[in-house]
mmCIF file of C-alpha atoms and ligand atoms in Angstrom:
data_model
loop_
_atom_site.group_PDB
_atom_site.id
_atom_site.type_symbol
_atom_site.label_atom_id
_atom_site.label_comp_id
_atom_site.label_asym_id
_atom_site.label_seq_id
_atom_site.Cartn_x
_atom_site.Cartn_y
_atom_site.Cartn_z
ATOM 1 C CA UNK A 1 50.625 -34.899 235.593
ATOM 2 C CA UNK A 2 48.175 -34.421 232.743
ATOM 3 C CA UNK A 3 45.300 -32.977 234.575
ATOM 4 C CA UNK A 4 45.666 -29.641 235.763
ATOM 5 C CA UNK A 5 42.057 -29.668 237.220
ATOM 6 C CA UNK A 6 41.971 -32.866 239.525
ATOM 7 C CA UNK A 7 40.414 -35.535 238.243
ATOM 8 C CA UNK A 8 39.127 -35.255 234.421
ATOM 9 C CA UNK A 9 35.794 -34.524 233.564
ATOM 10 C CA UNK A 10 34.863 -34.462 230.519
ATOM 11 C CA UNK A 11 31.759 -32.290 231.051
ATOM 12 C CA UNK A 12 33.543 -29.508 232.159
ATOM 13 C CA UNK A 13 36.798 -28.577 229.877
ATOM 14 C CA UNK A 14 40.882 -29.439 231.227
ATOM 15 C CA UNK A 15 43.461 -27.177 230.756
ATOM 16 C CA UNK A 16 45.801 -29.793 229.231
ATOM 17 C CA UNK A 17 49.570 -29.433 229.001
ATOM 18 C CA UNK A 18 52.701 -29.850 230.487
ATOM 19 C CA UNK A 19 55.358 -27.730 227.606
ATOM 20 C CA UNK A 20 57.443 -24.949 229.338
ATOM 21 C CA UNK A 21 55.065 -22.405 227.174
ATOM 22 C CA UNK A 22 51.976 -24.306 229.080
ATOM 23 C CA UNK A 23 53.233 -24.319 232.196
ATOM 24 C CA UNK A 24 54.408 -20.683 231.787
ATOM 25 C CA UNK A 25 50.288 -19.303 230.902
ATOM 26 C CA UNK A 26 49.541 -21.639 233.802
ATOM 27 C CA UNK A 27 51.559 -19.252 236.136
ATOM 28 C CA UNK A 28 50.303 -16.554 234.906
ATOM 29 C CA UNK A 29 47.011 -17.434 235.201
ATOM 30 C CA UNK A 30 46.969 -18.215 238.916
ATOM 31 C CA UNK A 31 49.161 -15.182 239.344
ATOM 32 C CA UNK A 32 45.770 -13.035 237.980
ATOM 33 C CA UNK A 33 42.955 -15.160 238.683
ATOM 34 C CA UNK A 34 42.434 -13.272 241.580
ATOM 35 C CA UNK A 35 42.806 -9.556 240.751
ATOM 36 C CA UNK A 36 40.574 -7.591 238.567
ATOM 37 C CA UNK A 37 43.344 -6.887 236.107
ATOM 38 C CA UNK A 38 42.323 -6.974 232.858
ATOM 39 C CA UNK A 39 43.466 -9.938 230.659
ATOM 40 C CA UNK A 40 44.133 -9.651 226.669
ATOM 41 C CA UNK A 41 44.361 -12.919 225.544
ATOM 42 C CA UNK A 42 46.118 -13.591 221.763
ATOM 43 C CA UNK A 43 47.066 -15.809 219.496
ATOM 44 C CA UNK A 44 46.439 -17.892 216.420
ATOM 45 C CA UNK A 45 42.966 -19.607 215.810
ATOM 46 C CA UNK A 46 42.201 -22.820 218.282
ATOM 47 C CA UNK A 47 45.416 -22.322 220.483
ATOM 48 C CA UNK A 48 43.037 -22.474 223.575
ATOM 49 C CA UNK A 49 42.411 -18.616 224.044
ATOM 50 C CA UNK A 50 38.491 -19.572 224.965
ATOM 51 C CA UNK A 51 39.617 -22.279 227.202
ATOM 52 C CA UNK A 52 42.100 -19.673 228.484
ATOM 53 C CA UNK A 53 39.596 -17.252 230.088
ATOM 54 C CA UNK A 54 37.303 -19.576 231.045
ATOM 55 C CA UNK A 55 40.099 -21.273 233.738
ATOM 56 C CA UNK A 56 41.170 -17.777 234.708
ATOM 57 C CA UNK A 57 36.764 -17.062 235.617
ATOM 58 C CA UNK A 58 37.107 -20.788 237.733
ATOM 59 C CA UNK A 59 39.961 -19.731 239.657
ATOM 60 C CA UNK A 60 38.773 -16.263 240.440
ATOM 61 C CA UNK A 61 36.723 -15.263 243.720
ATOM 62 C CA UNK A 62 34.249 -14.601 240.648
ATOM 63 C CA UNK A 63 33.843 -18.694 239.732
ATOM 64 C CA UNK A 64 30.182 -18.997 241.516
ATOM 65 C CA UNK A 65 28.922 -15.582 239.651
ATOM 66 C CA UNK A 66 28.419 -15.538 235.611
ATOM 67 C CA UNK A 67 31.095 -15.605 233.072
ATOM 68 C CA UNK A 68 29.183 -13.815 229.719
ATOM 69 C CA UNK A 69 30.879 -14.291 226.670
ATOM 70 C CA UNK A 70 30.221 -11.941 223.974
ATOM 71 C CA UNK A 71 31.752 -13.123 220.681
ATOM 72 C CA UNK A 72 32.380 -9.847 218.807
ATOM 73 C CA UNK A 73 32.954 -11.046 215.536
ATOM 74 C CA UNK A 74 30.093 -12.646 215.061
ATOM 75 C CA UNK A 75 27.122 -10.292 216.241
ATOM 76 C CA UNK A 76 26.295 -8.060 213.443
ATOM 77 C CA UNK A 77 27.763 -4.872 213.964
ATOM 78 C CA UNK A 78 24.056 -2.681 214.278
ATOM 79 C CA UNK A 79 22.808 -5.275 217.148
ATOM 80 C CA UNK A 80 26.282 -5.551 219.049
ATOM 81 C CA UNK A 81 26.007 -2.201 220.704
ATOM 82 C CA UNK A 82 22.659 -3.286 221.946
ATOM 83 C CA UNK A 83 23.801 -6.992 223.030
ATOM 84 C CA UNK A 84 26.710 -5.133 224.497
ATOM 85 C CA UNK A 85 24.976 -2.359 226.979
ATOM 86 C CA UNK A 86 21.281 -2.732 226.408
ATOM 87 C CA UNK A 87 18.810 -0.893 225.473
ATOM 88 C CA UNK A 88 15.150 0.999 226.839
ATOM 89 C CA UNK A 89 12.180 0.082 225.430
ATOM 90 C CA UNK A 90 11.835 2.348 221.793
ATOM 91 C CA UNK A 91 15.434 2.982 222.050
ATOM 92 C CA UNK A 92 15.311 2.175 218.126
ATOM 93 C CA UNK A 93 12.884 0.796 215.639
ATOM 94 C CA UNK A 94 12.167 -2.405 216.649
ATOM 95 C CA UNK A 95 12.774 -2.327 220.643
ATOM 96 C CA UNK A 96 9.452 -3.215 222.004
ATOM 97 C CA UNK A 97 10.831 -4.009 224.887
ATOM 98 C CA UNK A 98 13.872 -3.159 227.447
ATOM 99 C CA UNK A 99 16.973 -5.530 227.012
ATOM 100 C CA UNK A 100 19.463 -5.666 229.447
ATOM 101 C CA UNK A 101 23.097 -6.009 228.108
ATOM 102 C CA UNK A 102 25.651 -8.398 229.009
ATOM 103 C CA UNK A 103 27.876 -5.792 230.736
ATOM 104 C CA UNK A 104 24.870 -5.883 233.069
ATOM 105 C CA UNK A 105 24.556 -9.949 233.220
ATOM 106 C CA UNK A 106 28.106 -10.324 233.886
ATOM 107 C CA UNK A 107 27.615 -8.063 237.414
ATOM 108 C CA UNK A 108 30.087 -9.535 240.028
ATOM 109 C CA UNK A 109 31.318 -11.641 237.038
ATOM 110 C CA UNK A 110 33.644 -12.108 234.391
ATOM 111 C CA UNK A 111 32.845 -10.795 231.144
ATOM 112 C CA UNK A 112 34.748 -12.473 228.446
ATOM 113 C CA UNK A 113 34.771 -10.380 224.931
ATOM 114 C CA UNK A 114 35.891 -12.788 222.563
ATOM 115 C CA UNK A 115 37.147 -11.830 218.793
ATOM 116 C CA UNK A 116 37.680 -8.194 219.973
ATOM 117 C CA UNK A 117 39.898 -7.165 217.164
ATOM 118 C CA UNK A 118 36.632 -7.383 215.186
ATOM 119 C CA UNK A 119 34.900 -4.276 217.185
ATOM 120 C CA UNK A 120 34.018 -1.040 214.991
ATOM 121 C CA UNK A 121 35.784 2.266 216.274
ATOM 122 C CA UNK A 122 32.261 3.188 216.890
ATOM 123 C CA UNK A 123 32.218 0.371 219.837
ATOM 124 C CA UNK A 124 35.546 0.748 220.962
ATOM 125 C CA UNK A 125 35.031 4.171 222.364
ATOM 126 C CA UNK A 126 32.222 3.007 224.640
ATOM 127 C CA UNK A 127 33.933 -0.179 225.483
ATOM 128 C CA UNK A 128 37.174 2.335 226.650
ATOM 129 C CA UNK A 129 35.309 4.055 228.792
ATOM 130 C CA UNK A 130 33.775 0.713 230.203
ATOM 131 C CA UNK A 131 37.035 -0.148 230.851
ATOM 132 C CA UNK A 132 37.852 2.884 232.487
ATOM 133 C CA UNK A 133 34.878 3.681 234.584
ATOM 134 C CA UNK A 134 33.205 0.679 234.512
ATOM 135 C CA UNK A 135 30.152 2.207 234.010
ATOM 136 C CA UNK A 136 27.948 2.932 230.764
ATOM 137 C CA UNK A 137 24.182 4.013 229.456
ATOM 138 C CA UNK A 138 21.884 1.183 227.963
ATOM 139 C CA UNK A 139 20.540 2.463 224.544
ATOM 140 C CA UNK A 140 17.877 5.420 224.769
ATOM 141 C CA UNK A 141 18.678 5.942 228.481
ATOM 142 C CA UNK A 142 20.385 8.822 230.361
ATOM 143 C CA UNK A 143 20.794 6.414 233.566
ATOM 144 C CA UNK A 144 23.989 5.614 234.399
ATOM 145 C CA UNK A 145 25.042 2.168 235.465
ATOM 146 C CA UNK A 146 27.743 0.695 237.503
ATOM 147 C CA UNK A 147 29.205 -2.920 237.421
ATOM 148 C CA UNK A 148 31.748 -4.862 238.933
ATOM 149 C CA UNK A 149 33.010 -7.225 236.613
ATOM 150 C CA UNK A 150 36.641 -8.426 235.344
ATOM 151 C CA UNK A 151 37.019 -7.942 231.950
ATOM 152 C CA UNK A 152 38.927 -10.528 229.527
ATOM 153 C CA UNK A 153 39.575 -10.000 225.881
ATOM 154 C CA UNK A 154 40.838 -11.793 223.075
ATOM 155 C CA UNK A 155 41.562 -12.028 219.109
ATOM 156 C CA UNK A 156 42.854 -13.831 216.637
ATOM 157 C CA UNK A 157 44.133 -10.459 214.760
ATOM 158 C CA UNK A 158 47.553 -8.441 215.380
ATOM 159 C CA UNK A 159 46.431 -5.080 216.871
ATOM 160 C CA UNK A 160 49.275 -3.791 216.230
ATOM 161 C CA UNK A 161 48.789 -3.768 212.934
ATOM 162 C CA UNK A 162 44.795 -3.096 213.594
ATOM 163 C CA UNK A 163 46.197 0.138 215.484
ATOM 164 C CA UNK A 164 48.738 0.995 212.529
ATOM 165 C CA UNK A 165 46.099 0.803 210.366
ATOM 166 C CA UNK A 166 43.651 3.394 212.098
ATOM 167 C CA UNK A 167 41.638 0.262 212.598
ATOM 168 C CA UNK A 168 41.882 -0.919 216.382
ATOM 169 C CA UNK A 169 42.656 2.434 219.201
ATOM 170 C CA UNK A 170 46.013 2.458 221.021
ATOM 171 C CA UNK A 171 44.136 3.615 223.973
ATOM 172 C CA UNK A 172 41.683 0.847 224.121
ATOM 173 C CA UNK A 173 44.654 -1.764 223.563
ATOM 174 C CA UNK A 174 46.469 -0.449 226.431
ATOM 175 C CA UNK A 175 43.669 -0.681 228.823
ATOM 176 C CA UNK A 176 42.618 -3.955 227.921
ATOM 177 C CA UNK A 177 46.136 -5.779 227.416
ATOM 178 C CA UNK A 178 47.133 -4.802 231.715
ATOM 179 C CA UNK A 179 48.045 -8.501 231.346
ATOM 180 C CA UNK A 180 48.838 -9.771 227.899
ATOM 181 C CA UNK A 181 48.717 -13.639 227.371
ATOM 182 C CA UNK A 182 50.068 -14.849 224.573
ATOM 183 C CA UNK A 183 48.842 -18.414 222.975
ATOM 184 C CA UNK A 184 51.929 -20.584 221.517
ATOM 185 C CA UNK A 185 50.906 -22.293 218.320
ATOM 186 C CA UNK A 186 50.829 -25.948 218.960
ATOM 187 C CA UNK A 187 53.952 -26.452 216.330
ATOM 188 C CA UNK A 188 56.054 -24.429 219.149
ATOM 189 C CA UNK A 189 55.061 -26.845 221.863
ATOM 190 C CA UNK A 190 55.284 -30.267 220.403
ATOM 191 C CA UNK A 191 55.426 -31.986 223.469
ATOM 192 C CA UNK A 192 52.414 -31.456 224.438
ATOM 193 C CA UNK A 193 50.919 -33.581 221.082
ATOM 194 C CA UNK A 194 50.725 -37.058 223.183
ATOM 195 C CA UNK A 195 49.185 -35.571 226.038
ATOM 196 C CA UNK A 196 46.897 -33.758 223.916
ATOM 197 C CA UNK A 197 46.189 -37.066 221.615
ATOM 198 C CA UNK A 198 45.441 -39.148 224.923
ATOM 199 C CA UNK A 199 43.067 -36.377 226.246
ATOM 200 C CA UNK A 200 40.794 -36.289 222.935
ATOM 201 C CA UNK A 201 41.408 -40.152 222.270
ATOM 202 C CA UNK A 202 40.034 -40.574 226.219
ATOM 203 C CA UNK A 203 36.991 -37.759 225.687
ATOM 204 C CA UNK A 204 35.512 -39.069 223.091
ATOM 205 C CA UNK A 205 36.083 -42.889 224.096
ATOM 206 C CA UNK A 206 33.784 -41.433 227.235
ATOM 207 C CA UNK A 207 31.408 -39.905 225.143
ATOM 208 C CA UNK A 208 30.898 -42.581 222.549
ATOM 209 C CA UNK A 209 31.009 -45.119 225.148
ATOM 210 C CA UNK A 210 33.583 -47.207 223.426
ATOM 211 C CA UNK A 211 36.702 -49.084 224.173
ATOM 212 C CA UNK A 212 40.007 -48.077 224.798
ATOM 213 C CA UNK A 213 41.696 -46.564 221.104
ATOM 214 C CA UNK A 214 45.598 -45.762 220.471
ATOM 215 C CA UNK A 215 47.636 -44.429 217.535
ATOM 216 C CA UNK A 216 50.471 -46.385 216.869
ATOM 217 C CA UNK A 217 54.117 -45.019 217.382
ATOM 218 C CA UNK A 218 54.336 -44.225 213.586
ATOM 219 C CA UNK A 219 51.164 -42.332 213.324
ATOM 220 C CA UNK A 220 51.559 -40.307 216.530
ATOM 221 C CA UNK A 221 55.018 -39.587 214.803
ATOM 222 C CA UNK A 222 53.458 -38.288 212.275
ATOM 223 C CA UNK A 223 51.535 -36.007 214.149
ATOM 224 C CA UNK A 224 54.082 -34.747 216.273
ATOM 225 C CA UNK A 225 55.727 -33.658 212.752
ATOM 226 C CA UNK A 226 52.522 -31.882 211.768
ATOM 227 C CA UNK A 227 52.829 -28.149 211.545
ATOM 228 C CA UNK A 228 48.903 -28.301 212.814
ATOM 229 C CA UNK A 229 47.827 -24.911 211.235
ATOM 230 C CA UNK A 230 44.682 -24.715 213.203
ATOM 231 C CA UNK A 231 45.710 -25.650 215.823
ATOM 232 C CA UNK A 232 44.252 -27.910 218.920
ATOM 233 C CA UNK A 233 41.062 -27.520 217.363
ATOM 234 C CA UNK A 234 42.002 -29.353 214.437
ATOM 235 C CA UNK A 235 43.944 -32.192 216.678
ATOM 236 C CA UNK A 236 40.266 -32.055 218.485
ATOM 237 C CA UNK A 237 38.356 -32.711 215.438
ATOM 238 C CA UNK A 238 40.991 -35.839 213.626
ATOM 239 C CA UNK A 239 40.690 -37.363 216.712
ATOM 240 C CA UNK A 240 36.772 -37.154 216.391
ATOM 241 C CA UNK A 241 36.555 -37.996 213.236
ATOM 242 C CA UNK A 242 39.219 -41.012 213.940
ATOM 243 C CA UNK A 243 36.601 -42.264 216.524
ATOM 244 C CA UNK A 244 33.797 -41.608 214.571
ATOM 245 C CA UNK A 245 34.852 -43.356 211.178
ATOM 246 C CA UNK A 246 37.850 -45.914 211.819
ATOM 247 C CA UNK A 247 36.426 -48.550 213.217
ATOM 248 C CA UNK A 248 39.713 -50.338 214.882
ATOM 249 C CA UNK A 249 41.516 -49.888 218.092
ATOM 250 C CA UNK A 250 44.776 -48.887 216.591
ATOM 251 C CA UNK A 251 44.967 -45.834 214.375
ATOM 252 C CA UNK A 252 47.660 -46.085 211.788
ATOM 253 C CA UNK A 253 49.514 -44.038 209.413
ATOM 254 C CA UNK A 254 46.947 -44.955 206.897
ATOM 255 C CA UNK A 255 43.919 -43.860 208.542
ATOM 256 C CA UNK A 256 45.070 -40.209 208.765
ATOM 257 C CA UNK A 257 43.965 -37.724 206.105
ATOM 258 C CA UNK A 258 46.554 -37.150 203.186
ATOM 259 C CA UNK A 259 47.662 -33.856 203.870
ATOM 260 C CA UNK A 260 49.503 -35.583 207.048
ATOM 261 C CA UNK A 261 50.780 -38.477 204.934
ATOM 262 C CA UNK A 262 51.991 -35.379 202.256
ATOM 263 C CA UNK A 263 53.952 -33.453 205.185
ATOM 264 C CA UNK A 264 55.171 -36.997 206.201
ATOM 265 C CA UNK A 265 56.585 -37.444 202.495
ATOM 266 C CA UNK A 266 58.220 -34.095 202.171
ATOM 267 C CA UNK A 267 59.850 -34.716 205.595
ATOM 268 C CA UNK A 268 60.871 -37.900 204.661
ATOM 269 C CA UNK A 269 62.664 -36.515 201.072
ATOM 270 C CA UNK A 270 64.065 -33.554 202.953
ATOM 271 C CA UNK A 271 66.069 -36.129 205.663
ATOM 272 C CA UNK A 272 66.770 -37.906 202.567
ATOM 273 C CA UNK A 273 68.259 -35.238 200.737
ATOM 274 C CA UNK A 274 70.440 -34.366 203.662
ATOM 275 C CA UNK A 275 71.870 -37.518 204.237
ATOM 276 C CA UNK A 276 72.510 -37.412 200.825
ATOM 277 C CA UNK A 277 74.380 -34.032 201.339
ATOM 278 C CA UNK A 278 76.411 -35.657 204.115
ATOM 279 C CA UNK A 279 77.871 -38.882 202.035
HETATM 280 N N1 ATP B 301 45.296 -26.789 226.663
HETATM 281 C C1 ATP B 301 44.157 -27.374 226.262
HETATM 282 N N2 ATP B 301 43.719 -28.490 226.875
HETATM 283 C C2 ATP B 301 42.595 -29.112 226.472
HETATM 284 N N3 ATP B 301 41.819 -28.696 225.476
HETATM 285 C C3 ATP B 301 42.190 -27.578 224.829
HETATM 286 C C4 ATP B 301 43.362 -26.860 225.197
HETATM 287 N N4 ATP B 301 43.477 -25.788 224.399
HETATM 288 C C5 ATP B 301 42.431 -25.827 223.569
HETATM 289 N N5 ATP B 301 41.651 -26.896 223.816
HETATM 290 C C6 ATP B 301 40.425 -27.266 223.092
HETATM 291 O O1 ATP B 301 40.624 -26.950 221.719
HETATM 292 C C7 ATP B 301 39.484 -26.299 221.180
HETATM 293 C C8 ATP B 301 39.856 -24.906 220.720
HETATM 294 O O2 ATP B 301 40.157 -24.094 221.850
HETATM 295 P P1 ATP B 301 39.562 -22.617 222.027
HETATM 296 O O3 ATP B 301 38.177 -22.537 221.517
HETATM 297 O O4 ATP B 301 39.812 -22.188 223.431
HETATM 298 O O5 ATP B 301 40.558 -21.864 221.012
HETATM 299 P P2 ATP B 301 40.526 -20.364 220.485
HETATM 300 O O6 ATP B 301 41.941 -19.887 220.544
HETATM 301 O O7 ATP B 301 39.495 -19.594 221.239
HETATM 302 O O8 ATP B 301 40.120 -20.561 218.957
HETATM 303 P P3 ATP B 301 39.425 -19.498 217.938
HETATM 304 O O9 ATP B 301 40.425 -18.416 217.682
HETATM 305 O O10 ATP B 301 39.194 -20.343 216.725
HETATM 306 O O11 ATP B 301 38.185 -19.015 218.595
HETATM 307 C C9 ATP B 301 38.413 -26.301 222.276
HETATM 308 O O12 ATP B 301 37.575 -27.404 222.112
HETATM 309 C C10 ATP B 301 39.230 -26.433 223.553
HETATM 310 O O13 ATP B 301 38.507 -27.070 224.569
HETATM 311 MG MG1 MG B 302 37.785 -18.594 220.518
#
């Protein structure tokens, strides 16, 4: 079984994988959909930690009310409180009008706060007490306001170290990590490579519209030897690029970028040096 979501459509994202680690975050996930626990999601950039919290929103009693992602990292610190819990109307210079926040979009929803590592102490003591009490004050107001939501979290960063270096607060990483989920890199789940490479070679086959495209056994070899530092984004984005520029049915060896071919050489002169060890 490839699909873990019936039958694959490519409009709305798979969860694709069948590795013990996989399988394992697949448990969990059903295990939480349904509570309200909240979910602290880690692990190296493009491991799947979007794709992650997104799944755990479609099998919750939540999936027909919003999921609101917030990416923290990359709203500029002044405007995230704001985007975050509001604000009235000349709360600050420049709000002509009332904004609502997300925390209030996301009512009866899922709130997903990706890249939370990135949050200024500043933030993270309101987001605690969000967390807490579930409740919060947009900007300039003295109302307060209640939500229901289910809160997911994730980063990229080590809070431990974050916390160890005054930078992330132990409290707020205990209430957000109830149910820690930790991404594998994709180098500690090599089997799931040809699943992976089938999935991307079929999505964008669909999307382009063209005909059916392979890698040959010595190519996908050399990807399953890949130590694939970013991840299954970058398997995504060769196997875009592949389609886009290759123009053959059959990827080979020589159609992948260098830096594979250089990993393929140094693998190659490391076997050879220890059979050389062994004669
Ligand atoms: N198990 C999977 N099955 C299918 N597609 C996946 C899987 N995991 C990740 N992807 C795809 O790989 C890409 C990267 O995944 P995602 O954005 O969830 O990673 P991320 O951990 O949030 O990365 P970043 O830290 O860079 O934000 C996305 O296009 C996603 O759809
Ligand atoms: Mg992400």
């Amino acid at each position: 079984m490839i699909s873990h979501a019936g039958k694959k459509d490519f409009r709305s994202e798979v969860f694709i994988g069948n590795s013990p680690e996989i399988l394992n975050i697949l448990n969990i996930i059903n295990k939480v959909a349904d509570e309200d626990a909240t979910i602290l999601i880690t692990g190296e950039s493009g491991t799947g930690k979007e794709i992650v919290a997104k799944e755990v929103h479609k099998k919750s009693r939540r999936r027909t009310e919003p999921l609101i992602t917030v990416n923290c990292g990359a709203i500029p610190f002044e405007l995230l409180e704001s985007e975050l819990f509001g604000h009235e109307r000349g709360a600050f210079t420049g709000a002509h009008r009332e904004r609502i926040g997300r925390f209030e979009l996301a009512d009866n929803g899922t709130i997903f706060l990706d890249e939370i590592g990135d949050v200024r102490p500043e933030i993270q003591v309101k987001l605690l007490r969000v967390l807490q009490k579930h409740s919060f004050e947009r900007i300039g107001s003295t109302q307060t306001i209640t939500v229901n939501i289910r809160i997911i979290a994730a980063t990229n960063k080590n809070l431990d170290h974050s916390i160890a270096e005054g930078k992330f607060r132990e409290d707020l990483f205990y209430r957000l990590s109830v149910i820690p989920i930790k991404m594998p890199p994709l180098r500690d789940r090599k089997s799931d490579i040809p699943l992976l490479v089938n999935h991307f070679l079929e999505k964008f086959q669909a999307i382009r519209k063209t005909k059916e495209k392979e890698f040959s056994n010595e190519a996908l070899d050399v990807l399953i030897q890949y130590d694939w530092p970013g991840n299954i984004r970058e398997l995504e984005n060769l196997i875009e690029r592949l389609s886009v520029l290759v123009d053959k049915r059959v990827f080979d060896v020589s159609d992948l970028p260098e830096n594979f071919l250089q990993k393929k050489q140094e693998g190659f002169e490391k076997s050879a040096a220890r059979l050389k060890k062994d004669i």
